[in-house]
Amino acid sequence: MKCSIAKKEFRISHLFISIILILGAQNKSYAQVDMELIFVPGGTFLMGDTCCYSNRKPQRMITINDFSIGKYEVTVAQFAQFIRATSYVTDAEKGEGSTILRGDSDWQTVDSITWRHDTKGERNVPDDKPVIHVSWNDAVAFCEWLSHTTHHTYKLPTEAEWEYAAQGGQQDARNNFRTFFSGSDTIEKVAWYLDNTNTENGVEPVGQKAPNRLGIYDMTGNVWEWCYDWYAKEYTPIDTVNPLGPEVGERRVNRGGSWRTPAVPQSHLTHRSSLKPNKQGNLLGFRVVCTSCTQQAGR
């Protein structure tokens, strides 16, 4: 009898351990996000513009340290891995909802729309389109999880990092090479925007247009991208070395234009927009920066 009980206890214990190992393996697979990065050597560049809007001014020289930035915008599939691994509840799911376009000009905030939905508010599947309907808070939570699982330091790009990478980094800065859009003066080559996007599709899969000179895709068009900084109506003139933007604010910066943005001037790589950090919509996603990933590490 004692032997039988011992064998039974052994089988239960063995089953319990097997379940733990299986769950652990599943969690490990969720953490293995394939985050392709482009190394951006630091340097000095001319940030801002003399054109169009006062919030692009004053134009000034900025110095930036080395960093690596996402080759693509974070995709629905990548964000789904984060949700499965953490059971994180997004701001949209907490009751904020998200904004979608009904018809040609009717923008509506709908309580039931979340990252699981496409630009029209229909159920989505994890794929290689940029994740949308995510707030600044959600994007930061994704970066914190990625940092924890990879043991590297991930975050949202500062405005300065974003614009420097979009312009093409130090090589283009040194040669005084500056384009209207990220990688070209011809927006059709590098971006999905108002005039070439099928509104039935909305966002397109990442990486279909040409990259910029650093090899980064979709920094113009497809979706606006959250940046780290609080938004201010003008830049602080003396904040010129690795600037972080204002210490406080009401809205966070987003950059790059989207599939519903006209080419001129709102898709210019110097153009700035903003939104409250708990808000989201079908035009807005994000990409990540890694400050501890070396050129050799690559990811």
XYZ file of C-alpha atoms in Angstrom:
299
model
C 0.000 0.000 0.000
C 2.792 2.455 0.919
C 4.581 1.650 -2.325
C 1.400 2.295 -4.341
C 0.839 5.623 -2.629
C 4.449 6.603 -3.218
C 4.182 5.766 -6.928
C 0.951 7.766 -7.185
C 2.561 10.748 -5.474
C 5.542 10.440 -7.822
C 3.259 10.460 -10.900
C 1.401 13.544 -9.630
C 4.655 15.310 -8.841
C 6.089 14.389 -12.258
C 2.928 15.659 -13.979
C 3.105 18.919 -12.033
C 6.742 19.464 -13.039
C 5.912 18.704 -16.685
C 3.146 21.314 -16.645
C 5.520 23.915 -15.172
C 8.136 23.146 -17.840
C 5.567 23.410 -20.626
C 4.264 26.726 -19.327
C 7.806 27.985 -18.944
C 8.630 27.017 -22.518
C 5.504 28.798 -23.735
C 6.391 31.956 -21.835
C 9.919 31.791 -23.223
C 8.600 31.558 -26.767
C 6.408 34.619 -26.179
C 9.477 36.582 -25.122
C 11.447 35.848 -28.273
C 10.352 38.870 -30.289
C 12.254 39.271 -33.534
C 13.037 42.980 -33.201
C 15.265 43.984 -36.112
C 17.353 47.061 -35.369
C 19.447 49.526 -37.334
C 22.544 50.921 -35.622
C 22.733 54.733 -35.820
C 26.172 56.213 -35.033
C 25.858 59.410 -33.024
C 26.704 62.832 -34.366
C 25.558 66.406 -34.829
C 22.746 67.491 -37.138
C 20.437 70.384 -37.934
C 17.076 69.712 -36.272
C 13.866 71.555 -36.995
C 12.840 73.718 -39.917
C 12.323 77.276 -41.091
C 9.247 76.216 -43.041
C 5.555 76.089 -42.434
C 4.844 75.935 -38.691
C 6.246 77.655 -35.599
C 6.400 74.340 -33.719
C 9.274 73.243 -35.996
C 11.366 76.155 -34.738
C 13.905 77.307 -33.757
C 16.127 75.303 -36.050
C 19.325 74.401 -34.181
C 22.313 72.042 -34.126
C 21.740 68.924 -32.014
C 24.279 66.367 -30.783
C 23.131 62.756 -30.339
C 24.825 59.661 -28.887
C 24.884 56.253 -30.609
C 21.649 54.246 -30.552
C 19.845 51.503 -32.445
C 16.326 51.980 -33.789
C 13.676 49.618 -35.065
C 14.101 48.809 -38.735
C 10.307 48.647 -38.889
C 7.390 49.871 -36.826
C 6.267 47.436 -34.116
C 3.804 45.009 -35.697
C 0.515 43.509 -34.562
C 2.222 40.108 -34.252
C 4.972 41.514 -32.014
C 2.504 43.370 -29.814
C 0.410 40.193 -29.521
C 3.453 38.378 -28.096
C 3.742 41.085 -25.443
C 0.064 40.751 -24.510
C 0.229 36.946 -24.300
C 3.325 37.061 -22.123
C 2.091 39.724 -19.684
C -1.740 39.857 -19.872
C -1.290 43.628 -20.098
C -4.520 45.628 -20.410
C -4.233 48.542 -22.843
C -5.708 51.996 -22.289
C -8.318 51.319 -24.963
C -9.444 48.226 -23.045
C -9.630 50.209 -19.800
C -12.471 52.252 -21.242
C -10.741 54.866 -23.389
C -11.644 53.162 -26.671
C -9.979 54.256 -29.910
C -10.676 56.542 -32.843
C -11.573 55.207 -36.296
C -12.766 56.730 -39.545
C -16.305 56.053 -40.718
C -16.638 56.956 -44.382
C -14.419 59.755 -45.701
C -14.492 62.264 -42.849
C -16.482 60.964 -39.865
C -14.012 60.309 -37.033
C -15.535 58.399 -34.123
C -14.168 57.176 -30.796
C -15.523 53.679 -30.178
C -15.270 52.002 -26.753
C -14.857 48.476 -28.139
C -11.933 49.231 -30.494
C -8.511 48.008 -29.308
C -5.140 46.903 -30.713
C -6.924 43.737 -31.867
C -8.781 45.740 -34.558
C -7.813 47.152 -37.939
C -8.242 50.694 -39.264
C -11.983 50.159 -39.867
C -12.584 48.644 -36.454
C -12.859 45.059 -37.681
C -11.209 42.167 -35.853
C -7.542 41.807 -36.785
C -5.160 38.864 -36.870
C -1.530 39.044 -35.677
C 0.437 39.992 -38.792
C 3.190 42.273 -40.054
C 1.116 45.446 -40.230
C 2.010 48.143 -37.710
C 0.063 47.818 -34.477
C -2.438 50.668 -34.074
C -4.984 51.717 -31.420
C -2.153 51.833 -28.852
C -1.458 54.731 -26.495
C 1.878 56.217 -25.437
C 1.432 54.368 -22.125
C 0.956 51.073 -23.982
C 4.048 51.678 -26.115
C 6.143 52.402 -23.000
C 4.845 49.210 -21.347
C 5.913 47.215 -24.432
C 9.418 48.739 -24.218
C 9.687 47.910 -20.510
C 8.704 44.290 -21.177
C 11.168 44.052 -24.062
C 13.915 45.435 -21.828
C 13.141 42.849 -19.159
C 13.074 39.890 -21.539
C 16.173 40.839 -23.582
C 18.290 42.443 -20.824
C 18.819 45.465 -23.072
C 17.494 48.987 -22.604
C 14.526 49.649 -24.891
C 12.482 52.838 -24.976
C 10.611 55.134 -27.319
C 12.814 57.393 -29.461
C 13.232 60.981 -28.383
C 12.191 63.512 -31.000
C 15.842 64.251 -31.676
C 16.700 60.558 -32.132
C 13.671 60.096 -34.361
C 14.466 63.061 -36.627
C 18.175 62.226 -36.789
C 17.412 58.649 -37.869
C 14.730 59.808 -40.309
C 17.168 62.244 -41.935
C 19.751 59.499 -42.428
C 22.078 59.954 -39.485
C 25.566 61.426 -39.407
C 26.559 60.629 -42.989
C 23.769 62.746 -44.399
C 24.268 65.439 -41.757
C 27.986 65.681 -42.637
C 27.157 66.001 -46.334
C 24.375 68.495 -45.596
C 22.036 66.028 -47.327
C 18.427 66.665 -46.344
C 15.235 65.404 -47.947
C 11.626 66.415 -47.405
C 10.674 62.837 -46.529
C 12.628 60.038 -44.888
C 14.831 58.783 -47.721
C 13.606 60.817 -50.668
C 12.147 64.073 -51.947
C 9.582 61.906 -53.754
C 7.090 60.624 -51.199
C 5.746 57.862 -53.464
C 9.062 56.023 -53.188
C 9.192 55.819 -49.414
C 5.713 56.197 -47.929
C 2.101 55.155 -47.737
C 0.174 58.422 -47.489
C -3.163 59.988 -48.428
C -2.793 59.872 -52.219
C -1.528 56.301 -52.646
C -3.311 54.373 -49.871
C -6.420 52.295 -50.365
C -8.692 53.491 -47.563
C -10.261 50.038 -47.440
C -6.893 48.621 -46.389
C -5.640 51.494 -44.238
C -2.188 50.627 -42.900
C 0.019 48.446 -45.055
C 2.505 45.725 -43.990
C 5.849 47.168 -42.892
C 8.791 47.407 -45.256
C 7.018 47.568 -48.624
C 8.348 50.966 -49.663
C 12.010 51.921 -50.068
C 14.066 52.477 -46.892
C 16.008 55.619 -46.108
C 19.795 55.748 -46.431
C 20.284 53.987 -43.089
C 18.002 51.115 -44.097
C 15.015 52.165 -41.950
C 11.528 51.705 -43.370
C 8.284 53.699 -43.090
C 9.589 56.654 -41.092
C 7.407 58.694 -43.403
C 3.816 57.548 -43.710
C 1.937 54.342 -42.843
C 1.392 55.302 -39.173
C 2.345 58.220 -36.964
C 4.897 57.123 -34.373
C 4.932 57.921 -30.663
C 8.053 59.647 -29.352
C 9.247 59.913 -25.756
C 8.975 63.714 -25.416
C 6.278 65.877 -23.962
C 5.031 68.258 -26.656
C 5.813 71.989 -26.593
C 4.776 74.601 -29.148
C 8.420 75.461 -29.812
C 11.778 73.823 -29.133
C 13.960 74.996 -26.252
C 16.865 76.734 -28.060
C 19.574 75.807 -25.529
C 18.550 72.125 -25.241
C 21.036 70.824 -27.811
C 22.768 67.693 -26.433
C 20.607 64.546 -26.314
C 17.504 66.672 -25.702
C 14.582 65.028 -23.875
C 12.014 67.774 -24.383
C 10.021 69.508 -21.616
C 9.973 67.989 -18.127
C 6.167 68.161 -17.958
C 3.289 68.504 -20.373
C -0.188 67.368 -21.386
C 0.498 65.685 -24.716
C 3.237 63.435 -26.095
C 4.855 63.949 -29.496
C 4.169 61.795 -32.540
C 6.080 61.966 -35.803
C 6.174 60.819 -39.411
C 2.692 61.146 -40.865
C 0.337 58.305 -41.748
C -1.712 56.605 -44.438
C -4.262 59.473 -44.150
C -1.738 62.346 -44.148
C -1.202 64.618 -47.182
C 2.314 64.871 -48.573
C 2.864 68.588 -47.983
C 3.592 69.788 -45.414
C 2.286 67.289 -42.829
C 4.434 64.389 -44.076
C 7.700 66.340 -43.942
C 10.190 64.623 -41.656
C 10.350 67.774 -39.510
C 6.571 67.889 -38.970
C 5.287 67.422 -35.423
C 1.976 66.329 -33.972
C 0.834 65.313 -30.482
C -1.790 63.450 -28.473
C -2.564 62.816 -24.810
C -0.580 59.782 -23.588
C -3.695 57.706 -22.786
C -5.290 58.226 -26.215
C -5.002 56.172 -29.397
C -6.351 55.871 -32.922
C -6.110 54.080 -36.243
C -3.348 56.372 -37.552
C -0.863 55.912 -34.730
C 1.712 53.245 -33.784
C 5.346 53.243 -32.663
C 8.878 51.925 -33.140
C 11.526 51.271 -30.507
C 15.022 52.473 -29.711
C 17.688 50.403 -27.942
C 20.428 52.376 -26.208
C 22.455 49.330 -25.116
C 22.402 47.364 -28.395
C 25.739 47.649 -30.176
C 26.338 47.685 -33.890
C 27.517 44.093 -33.661
C 24.590 42.925 -31.486
C 22.062 44.124 -34.014
C 19.052 43.194 -31.907
